[in-house]
GROMACS .gro file of C-alpha atoms in nm:
model
  404
    1UNK     CA    1  14.566  11.432  13.684
    2UNK     CA    2  14.173  11.480  13.586
    3UNK     CA    3  13.877  11.408  13.789
    4UNK     CA    4  13.512  11.465  13.787
    5UNK     CA    5  13.248  11.403  14.081
    6UNK     CA    6  12.932  11.261  14.079
    7UNK     CA    7  12.685  11.287  14.389
    8UNK     CA    8  12.393  11.045  14.351
    9UNK     CA    9  12.054  11.110  14.513
   10UNK     CA   10  11.700  11.244  14.405
   11UNK     CA   11  11.700  11.409  14.746
   12UNK     CA   12  11.960  11.627  14.638
   13UNK     CA   13  11.813  11.710  14.309
   14UNK     CA   14  11.482  11.805  14.513
   15UNK     CA   15  11.674  12.036  14.742
   16UNK     CA   16  11.574  11.805  15.024
   17UNK     CA   17  11.925  11.783  15.151
   18UNK     CA   18  12.220  11.993  15.076
   19UNK     CA   19  12.528  11.787  14.857
   20UNK     CA   20  12.809  11.880  15.093
   21UNK     CA   21  12.994  11.570  15.003
   22UNK     CA   22  13.120  11.699  14.651
   23UNK     CA   23  13.236  12.050  14.840
   24UNK     CA   24  13.417  11.805  15.065
   25UNK     CA   25  13.597  11.605  14.805
   26UNK     CA   26  13.641  11.928  14.590
   27UNK     CA   27  13.831  12.073  14.874
   28UNK     CA   28  14.054  11.755  14.933
   29UNK     CA   29  14.130  11.716  14.562
   30UNK     CA   30  14.309  12.056  14.530
   31UNK     CA   31  14.497  11.989  14.853
   32UNK     CA   32  14.611  11.664  14.664
   33UNK     CA   33  14.700  11.824  14.335
   34UNK     CA   34  14.411  11.688  14.108
   35UNK     CA   35  14.231  11.893  13.853
   36UNK     CA   36  13.864  11.889  13.907
   37UNK     CA   37  13.696  11.931  13.594
   38UNK     CA   38  13.324  11.886  13.700
   39UNK     CA   39  13.057  11.850  13.964
   40UNK     CA   40  12.748  11.667  13.891
   41UNK     CA   41  12.428  11.554  14.069
   42UNK     CA   42  12.234  11.258  13.910
   43UNK     CA   43  11.913  11.143  14.059
   44UNK     CA   44  11.816  10.760  14.124
   45UNK     CA   45  11.747  10.668  13.783
   46UNK     CA   46  11.973  10.367  13.644
   47UNK     CA   47  11.968  10.473  13.298
   48UNK     CA   48  12.087  10.839  13.347
   49UNK     CA   49  12.346  10.735  13.602
   50UNK     CA   50  12.454  10.461  13.357
   51UNK     CA   51  12.492  10.720  13.089
   52UNK     CA   52  12.667  10.978  13.284
   53UNK     CA   53  12.936  10.736  13.435
   54UNK     CA   54  12.994  10.552  13.074
   55UNK     CA   55  13.046  10.912  12.947
   56UNK     CA   56  13.312  10.983  13.221
   57UNK     CA   57  13.514  10.633  13.132
   58UNK     CA   58  13.852  10.719  12.938
   59UNK     CA   59  13.813  11.090  13.002
   60UNK     CA   60  13.939  11.091  13.382
   61UNK     CA   61  14.163  10.946  13.561
   62UNK     CA   62  13.943  10.962  13.879
   63UNK     CA   63  13.564  10.937  13.899
   64UNK     CA   64  13.411  11.004  14.250
   65UNK     CA   65  13.077  10.893  14.321
   66UNK     CA   66  12.930  10.951  14.660
   67UNK     CA   67  12.592  10.784  14.727
   68UNK     CA   68  12.363  10.508  14.616
   69UNK     CA   69  12.578  10.251  14.832
   70UNK     CA   70  12.298  10.139  15.052
   71UNK     CA   71  12.069   9.808  15.094
   72UNK     CA   72  11.763   9.933  14.896
   73UNK     CA   73  11.670   9.891  14.556
   74UNK     CA   74  11.750  10.210  14.466
   75UNK     CA   75  12.063  10.227  14.571
   76UNK     CA   76  12.253  10.117  14.229
   77UNK     CA   77  12.571  10.298  14.204
   78UNK     CA   78  12.800  10.015  14.250
   79UNK     CA   79  12.587   9.791  14.022
   80UNK     CA   80  12.564  10.070  13.746
   81UNK     CA   81  12.961  10.096  13.745
   82UNK     CA   82  12.994   9.737  13.735
   83UNK     CA   83  12.759   9.746  13.441
   84UNK     CA   84  12.978  10.017  13.281
   85UNK     CA   85  13.293   9.844  13.319
   86UNK     CA   86  13.151   9.498  13.190
   87UNK     CA   87  13.223   9.358  13.511
   88UNK     CA   88  12.899   9.148  13.584
   89UNK     CA   89  13.062   8.814  13.566
   90UNK     CA   90  13.329   8.891  13.826
   91UNK     CA   91  13.095   8.963  14.104
   92UNK     CA   92  13.161   8.770  14.440
   93UNK     CA   93  13.092   8.786  14.824
   94UNK     CA   94  13.373   8.961  14.980
   95UNK     CA   95  13.407   8.763  15.301
   96UNK     CA   96  13.572   9.037  15.544
   97UNK     CA   97  13.281   9.272  15.426
   98UNK     CA   98  13.047   9.015  15.490
   99UNK     CA   99  13.186   8.929  15.864
  100UNK     CA  100  13.177   9.299  15.913
  101UNK     CA  101  12.802   9.330  15.864
  102UNK     CA  102  12.746   9.005  16.013
  103UNK     CA  103  12.893   9.169  16.301
  104UNK     CA  104  12.707   9.520  16.275
  105UNK     CA  105  12.342   9.321  16.249
  106UNK     CA  106  12.424   9.051  16.496
  107UNK     CA  107  12.373   8.818  16.215
  108UNK     CA  108  12.006   8.880  16.230
  109UNK     CA  109  11.856   8.670  15.970
  110UNK     CA  110  11.612   8.937  15.806
  111UNK     CA  111  11.886   9.211  15.797
  112UNK     CA  112  12.152   9.015  15.666
  113UNK     CA  113  11.924   8.913  15.378
  114UNK     CA  114  11.878   9.276  15.283
  115UNK     CA  115  12.231   9.378  15.324
  116UNK     CA  116  12.396   9.123  15.212
  117UNK     CA  117  12.453   9.302  14.896
  118UNK     CA  118  12.664   9.555  15.008
  119UNK     CA  119  12.915   9.269  15.050
  120UNK     CA  120  12.918   9.171  14.713
  121UNK     CA  121  13.188   9.329  14.484
  122UNK     CA  122  13.385   9.232  14.133
  123UNK     CA  123  13.683   9.033  14.209
  124UNK     CA  124  13.901   9.304  14.067
  125UNK     CA  125  13.773   9.569  14.280
  126UNK     CA  126  13.989   9.735  14.596
  127UNK     CA  127  13.758   9.743  14.897
  128UNK     CA  128  13.708  10.063  15.084
  129UNK     CA  129  13.598  10.014  15.471
  130UNK     CA  130  13.354  10.192  15.595
  131UNK     CA  131  13.445  10.228  16.002
  132UNK     CA  132  13.124  10.462  16.053
  133UNK     CA  133  12.867  10.291  15.879
  134UNK     CA  134  12.763   9.917  15.702
  135UNK     CA  135  12.831  10.009  15.309
  136UNK     CA  136  13.184   9.945  15.220
  137UNK     CA  137  13.336  10.166  14.940
  138UNK     CA  138  13.527  10.031  14.649
  139UNK     CA  139  13.766  10.143  14.383
  140UNK     CA  140  13.685   9.985  14.038
  141UNK     CA  141  13.859  10.024  13.677
  142UNK     CA  142  14.197  10.057  13.543
  143UNK     CA  143  14.267  10.358  13.347
  144UNK     CA  144  13.982  10.529  13.481
  145UNK     CA  145  13.932  10.488  13.864
  146UNK     CA  146  13.560  10.486  13.979
  147UNK     CA  147  13.596  10.560  14.390
  148UNK     CA  148  13.260  10.483  14.515
  149UNK     CA  149  13.182  10.597  14.871
  150UNK     CA  150  12.862  10.598  15.068
  151UNK     CA  151  12.644  10.914  15.091
  152UNK     CA  152  12.623  11.009  15.455
  153UNK     CA  153  12.867  11.276  15.492
  154UNK     CA  154  13.022  11.129  15.820
  155UNK     CA  155  13.083  10.778  15.663
  156UNK     CA  156  13.180  10.949  15.331
  157UNK     CA  157  13.455  11.226  15.499
  158UNK     CA  158  13.593  10.927  15.749
  159UNK     CA  159  13.639  10.702  15.399
  160UNK     CA  160  13.782  10.946  15.209
  161UNK     CA  161  14.044  11.053  15.445
  162UNK     CA  162  14.127  10.704  15.594
  163UNK     CA  163  14.110  10.447  15.263
  164UNK     CA  164  14.094  10.650  14.973
  165UNK     CA  165  14.363  10.917  15.015
  166UNK     CA  166  14.633  10.650  15.085
  167UNK     CA  167  14.514  10.492  14.746
  168UNK     CA  168  14.526  10.808  14.544
  169UNK     CA  169  14.831  10.780  14.312
  170UNK     CA  170  14.965  11.103  14.199
  171UNK     CA  171  15.348  11.215  14.074
  172UNK     CA  172  15.378  11.402  14.397
  173UNK     CA  173  15.430  11.357  14.800
  174UNK     CA  174  15.152  11.515  14.945
  175UNK     CA  175  15.145  11.555  15.314
  176UNK     CA  176  14.888  11.782  15.536
  177UNK     CA  177  14.906  11.917  15.895
  178UNK     CA  178  14.571  12.011  16.081
  179UNK     CA  179  14.592  12.329  16.312
  180UNK     CA  180  14.329  12.356  16.577
  181UNK     CA  181  14.222  12.700  16.632
  182UNK     CA  182  14.052  12.811  16.955
  183UNK     CA  183  13.746  13.010  17.019
  184UNK     CA  184  13.731  13.153  16.666
  185UNK     CA  185  13.443  13.050  16.406
  186UNK     CA  186  13.553  12.953  16.020
  187UNK     CA  187  13.480  13.320  15.902
  188UNK     CA  188  13.695  13.472  16.152
  189UNK     CA  189  13.974  13.209  16.100
  190UNK     CA  190  13.994  13.229  15.749
  191UNK     CA  191  13.993  13.631  15.755
  192UNK     CA  192  14.318  13.646  15.934
  193UNK     CA  193  14.541  13.432  15.735
  194UNK     CA  194  14.633  13.440  15.356
  195UNK     CA  195  14.451  13.155  15.161
  196UNK     CA  196  14.529  13.246  14.834
  197UNK     CA  197  14.877  13.054  14.813
  198UNK     CA  198  14.948  12.726  14.634
  199UNK     CA  199  15.273  12.635  14.818
  200UNK     CA  200  15.148  12.516  15.046
  201UNK     CA  201  14.762  12.545  15.036
  202UNK     CA  202  14.584  12.659  15.350
  203UNK     CA  203  14.219  12.599  15.389
  204UNK     CA  204  13.955  12.648  15.671
  205UNK     CA  205  13.751  12.362  15.783
  206UNK     CA  206  13.442  12.384  16.033
  207UNK     CA  207  13.409  12.029  16.199
  208UNK     CA  208  13.137  11.973  16.482
  209UNK     CA  209  13.476  11.941  16.713
  210UNK     CA  210  13.564  12.305  16.612
  211UNK     CA  211  13.754  12.495  16.342
  212UNK     CA  212  14.055  12.340  16.182
  213UNK     CA  213  14.322  12.516  15.911
  214UNK     CA  214  14.474  12.238  15.694
  215UNK     CA  215  14.812  12.312  15.581
  216UNK     CA  216  14.897  12.090  15.243
  217UNK     CA  217  15.214  12.099  15.115
  218UNK     CA  218  15.321  11.907  14.752
  219UNK     CA  219  15.651  11.818  14.591
  220UNK     CA  220  15.880  11.596  14.429
  221UNK     CA  221  16.090  11.526  14.758
  222UNK     CA  222  16.053  11.496  15.092
  223UNK     CA  223  16.308  11.830  15.185
  224UNK     CA  224  16.075  12.050  14.967
  225UNK     CA  225  15.744  11.910  15.104
  226UNK     CA  226  15.876  11.960  15.450
  227UNK     CA  227  16.030  12.312  15.400
  228UNK     CA  228  15.649  12.401  15.248
  229UNK     CA  229  15.481  12.271  15.538
  230UNK     CA  230  15.674  12.480  15.788
  231UNK     CA  231  15.642  12.792  15.584
  232UNK     CA  232  15.247  12.729  15.584
  233UNK     CA  233  15.246  12.675  15.990
  234UNK     CA  234  15.490  13.012  16.042
  235UNK     CA  235  15.170  13.171  15.892
  236UNK     CA  236  14.939  13.005  16.090
  237UNK     CA  237  15.161  13.070  16.409
  238UNK     CA  238  15.177  13.428  16.316
  239UNK     CA  239  14.837  13.487  16.245
  240UNK     CA  240  14.704  13.324  16.553
  241UNK     CA  241  14.996  13.274  16.809
  242UNK     CA  242  14.875  13.063  17.124
  243UNK     CA  243  14.518  13.040  16.940
  244UNK     CA  244  14.670  12.736  16.762
  245UNK     CA  245  14.624  12.482  17.012
  246UNK     CA  246  14.781  12.197  16.855
  247UNK     CA  247  14.900  12.056  16.503
  248UNK     CA  248  14.884  11.681  16.658
  249UNK     CA  249  14.626  11.447  16.535
  250UNK     CA  250  14.428  11.508  16.868
  251UNK     CA  251  14.084  11.603  16.971
  252UNK     CA  252  14.080  11.914  17.165
  253UNK     CA  253  13.935  11.693  17.502
  254UNK     CA  254  14.250  11.507  17.436
  255UNK     CA  255  14.455  11.822  17.432
  256UNK     CA  256  14.289  11.930  17.746
  257UNK     CA  257  14.347  11.565  17.926
  258UNK     CA  258  14.697  11.578  17.844
  259UNK     CA  259  14.733  11.929  18.002
  260UNK     CA  260  14.607  11.818  18.321
  261UNK     CA  261  14.763  11.515  18.344
  262UNK     CA  262  15.087  11.654  18.325
  263UNK     CA  263  15.034  11.903  18.587
  264UNK     CA  264  14.854  11.619  18.790
  265UNK     CA  265  14.529  11.822  18.809
  266UNK     CA  266  14.155  11.721  18.810
  267UNK     CA  267  13.841  11.866  18.668
  268UNK     CA  268  13.484  11.873  18.718
  269UNK     CA  269  13.193  12.026  18.553
  270UNK     CA  270  12.840  12.188  18.615
  271UNK     CA  271  12.653  12.180  18.310
  272UNK     CA  272  12.312  12.335  18.222
  273UNK     CA  273  12.259  12.432  17.861
  274UNK     CA  274  12.522  12.152  17.762
  275UNK     CA  275  12.336  11.884  17.921
  276UNK     CA  276  12.655  11.659  17.997
  277UNK     CA  277  12.809  11.710  17.664
  278UNK     CA  278  13.130  11.856  17.830
  279UNK     CA  279  13.195  11.568  18.018
  280UNK     CA  280  13.078  11.288  17.785
  281UNK     CA  281  13.312  11.456  17.536
  282UNK     CA  282  13.601  11.395  17.786
  283UNK     CA  283  13.493  11.056  17.886
  284UNK     CA  284  13.489  10.970  17.497
  285UNK     CA  285  13.900  10.996  17.541
  286UNK     CA  286  14.107  10.720  17.688
  287UNK     CA  287  14.263  10.829  17.986
  288UNK     CA  288  13.975  11.067  18.113
  289UNK     CA  289  13.996  10.862  18.437
  290UNK     CA  290  14.318  11.013  18.524
  291UNK     CA  291  14.167  11.364  18.536
  292UNK     CA  292  13.792  11.369  18.549
  293UNK     CA  293  13.685  11.393  18.901
  294UNK     CA  294  13.284  11.467  18.895
  295UNK     CA  295  13.043  11.590  18.677
  296UNK     CA  296  12.671  11.742  18.722
  297UNK     CA  297  12.391  11.813  18.507
  298UNK     CA  298  12.232  12.101  18.682
  299UNK     CA  299  11.951  12.171  18.446
  300UNK     CA  300  11.660  12.289  18.664
  301UNK     CA  301  11.724  12.591  18.908
  302UNK     CA  302  11.635  12.409  19.207
  303UNK     CA  303  11.907  12.165  19.126
  304UNK     CA  304  12.146  12.437  19.081
  305UNK     CA  305  12.027  12.534  19.437
  306UNK     CA  306  12.037  12.218  19.577
  307UNK     CA  307  12.376  12.077  19.450
  308UNK     CA  308  12.551  12.398  19.399
  309UNK     CA  309  12.419  12.643  19.641
  310UNK     CA  310  12.300  12.895  19.363
  311UNK     CA  311  12.041  13.126  19.527
  312UNK     CA  312  11.742  13.189  19.416
  313UNK     CA  313  11.774  13.562  19.486
  314UNK     CA  314  12.044  13.557  19.226
  315UNK     CA  315  11.830  13.382  18.953
  316UNK     CA  316  11.568  13.598  18.999
  317UNK     CA  317  11.769  13.938  19.007
  318UNK     CA  318  11.999  13.828  18.747
  319UNK     CA  319  11.802  13.539  18.527
  320UNK     CA  320  11.934  13.195  18.544
  321UNK     CA  321  12.109  13.303  18.210
  322UNK     CA  322  12.366  13.514  18.361
  323UNK     CA  323  12.723  13.584  18.445
  324UNK     CA  324  12.629  13.596  18.779
  325UNK     CA  325  12.454  13.245  18.791
  326UNK     CA  326  12.752  13.100  18.618
  327UNK     CA  327  12.963  13.253  18.905
  328UNK     CA  328  12.773  13.091  19.159
  329UNK     CA  329  12.767  12.749  19.003
  330UNK     CA  330  13.126  12.770  18.968
  331UNK     CA  331  13.191  12.829  19.325
  332UNK     CA  332  12.925  12.562  19.425
  333UNK     CA  333  13.077  12.320  19.208
  334UNK     CA  334  13.444  12.399  19.364
  335UNK     CA  335  13.308  12.383  19.710
  336UNK     CA  336  13.157  12.017  19.625
  337UNK     CA  337  13.478  11.884  19.449
  338UNK     CA  338  13.759  12.066  19.523
  339UNK     CA  339  13.886  12.013  19.172
  340UNK     CA  340  14.165  12.233  19.001
  341UNK     CA  341  13.967  12.315  18.704
  342UNK     CA  342  13.564  12.371  18.730
  343UNK     CA  343  13.345  12.439  18.449
  344UNK     CA  344  13.026  12.573  18.423
  345UNK     CA  345  12.749  12.622  18.155
  346UNK     CA  346  12.432  12.822  18.159
  347UNK     CA  347  12.210  12.924  17.887
  348UNK     CA  348  11.917  12.908  17.636
  349UNK     CA  349  11.976  12.696  17.322
  350UNK     CA  350  11.683  12.818  17.131
  351UNK     CA  351  11.810  13.194  17.179
  352UNK     CA  352  12.151  13.085  17.086
  353UNK     CA  353  12.281  13.217  17.418
  354UNK     CA  354  12.496  13.107  17.688
  355UNK     CA  355  12.764  13.147  17.961
  356UNK     CA  356  13.029  12.946  17.998
  357UNK     CA  357  13.285  12.967  18.279
  358UNK     CA  358  13.590  12.865  18.408
  359UNK     CA  359  13.751  12.864  18.797
  360UNK     CA  360  14.111  12.797  18.756
  361UNK     CA  361  14.369  12.843  19.020
  362UNK     CA  362  14.104  13.080  19.229
  363UNK     CA  363  14.074  13.307  18.901
  364UNK     CA  364  13.737  13.305  18.742
  365UNK     CA  365  13.695  13.326  18.365
  366UNK     CA  366  13.295  13.401  18.241
  367UNK     CA  367  13.268  13.406  17.848
  368UNK     CA  368  12.925  13.517  17.669
  369UNK     CA  369  12.847  13.322  17.362
  370UNK     CA  370  12.604  13.417  17.119
  371UNK     CA  371  12.534  13.138  16.845
  372UNK     CA  372  12.307  13.108  16.522
  373UNK     CA  373  12.175  12.787  16.495
  374UNK     CA  374  11.948  12.486  16.611
  375UNK     CA  375  11.946  12.392  16.967
  376UNK     CA  376  12.243  12.124  16.912
  377UNK     CA  377  12.443  12.345  16.712
  378UNK     CA  378  12.433  12.580  16.989
  379UNK     CA  379  12.510  12.320  17.267
  380UNK     CA  380  12.791  12.201  17.071
  381UNK     CA  381  12.959  12.533  16.984
  382UNK     CA  382  12.947  12.619  17.381
  383UNK     CA  383  13.113  12.289  17.470
  384UNK     CA  384  13.388  12.342  17.213
  385UNK     CA  385  13.422  12.695  17.294
  386UNK     CA  386  13.466  12.611  17.652
  387UNK     CA  387  13.699  12.338  17.606
  388UNK     CA  388  13.932  12.607  17.419
  389UNK     CA  389  13.895  12.835  17.714
  390UNK     CA  390  13.996  12.576  17.957
  391UNK     CA  391  14.344  12.479  17.735
  392UNK     CA  392  14.423  12.845  17.718
  393UNK     CA  393  14.341  12.915  18.091
  394UNK     CA  394  14.565  12.635  18.210
  395UNK     CA  395  14.873  12.735  17.965
  396UNK     CA  396  14.784  13.123  18.093
  397UNK     CA  397  14.712  13.239  17.747
  398UNK     CA  398  14.350  13.305  17.774
  399UNK     CA  399  14.375  13.625  17.932
  400UNK     CA  400  14.498  13.808  17.641
  401UNK     CA  401  14.214  13.667  17.402
  402UNK     CA  402  13.918  13.717  17.646
  403UNK     CA  403  13.771  13.983  17.351
  404UNK     CA  404  13.811  13.728  17.101
   0.00000   0.00000   0.00000
C-alpha cells in the first residue's frame, strides 16, 4: 500500500501555523503498515491544488488530505477532488450531515446558508463524521482513495482514529494498545524504551492529557498479532513498572475515579494555579459524583487564609508558591472536608513553577513541577502530573518514584 499526504492552507506555507497534521497521519500510517512516499503542503490556490491532486491519481492507494473543508470560499479541497475525479454531476445533499449542521447552528438561517456546502457530497462518497466540529470528511475515489479531513488538529485526529482507520483496507490485521505513562514527559518516556522495533512498533505521543505509548502489531492472523502485542506490552512494563497506569481506553481521571470508587473513598481539591482544572477534569467523567466531595479555587492569598487557614506568616516567610504553603493548603482542606484524598496546587504559571500536593491516609506528598511553555500549558501539565500522583499514591506506588 502506497500513500501521500497533502496539507492544504496558505497559513502553513507562510509559517503562521505548524503542520502537525501530517506528522500525526505519518505516525499512524507507520502503525497501519502503509508506505508513505511524500508529504506535501499546498496553499489555498485552486489551480495548484488541482494539479497536485490530479498527479496523485492512480499513483497511490491512499491520498490523505487535511484542510480546506470549511464553509468559506477558499475552502476548496472537496470541490477540487470532485473535479479531479469527474464527479461534478453526482453532487447531492447528504441529509444526515445537513441535520447535524442544523443542530449545531440551531437551524439559524444565515449560518445554514453559509455552511450548507459542507453537507454536499458526490453520491458515491463515504461520509466521515466530525464529532469535534462542523465539517464532515469523506473518502472519494476507487483505485486511488482520497481521504479528506478537516484542518483543525483536534477534529482531524479524532476523525482519523474513529472514522478513517476502520475504513482503511490492508492485507494485515492491525491492532493497537495505548499505554498511559505517569509523571514523565515525552522525551523521558522515549529514552527509556526501545522504539526501534517493527514487530510491534512502539511510538510515544504527548497528548494534552499526558504522555502515552502506542503499541501496534500487525500480522496475517489474530494469534500472531496477539503475541506481538504482548511482547510490546512486556517491554513497556519492564521499562516503566507501576508508572504504566493503564492500558485501557480510559482517561487518567477515569482511572482515578475507579480507584476511589473501588475503595469507597472521596476526593476534594484546593486549586490556585490550576484554577479548577483538576476538579473540572474529574467532573467531566461520568460517575464523578460518586467520589468528588467538594472543591475550592483559592487563587488569592486572602482566600487561602479564609477557607484553608493558610497563615500570612507562612506566605510572607516562604512565598505563596512554596511547599510550605501547599502543605498548609492540604491541612486546611482536610479539616474543611474530611475527604480521604485531598489535593492542592500553588504556582506561578508565567514562570512555569508550581507545587502539587496530595494528602492521603495521613501522609503528604508535595511535588515541585518545572514546566516550559505558555501559562495554559503549564497549568495543564500541573493538572496531569497531580492526577498521576494521586493514582500512584492510592496504589501505594508513589514513594518509589518521587524522584521521577
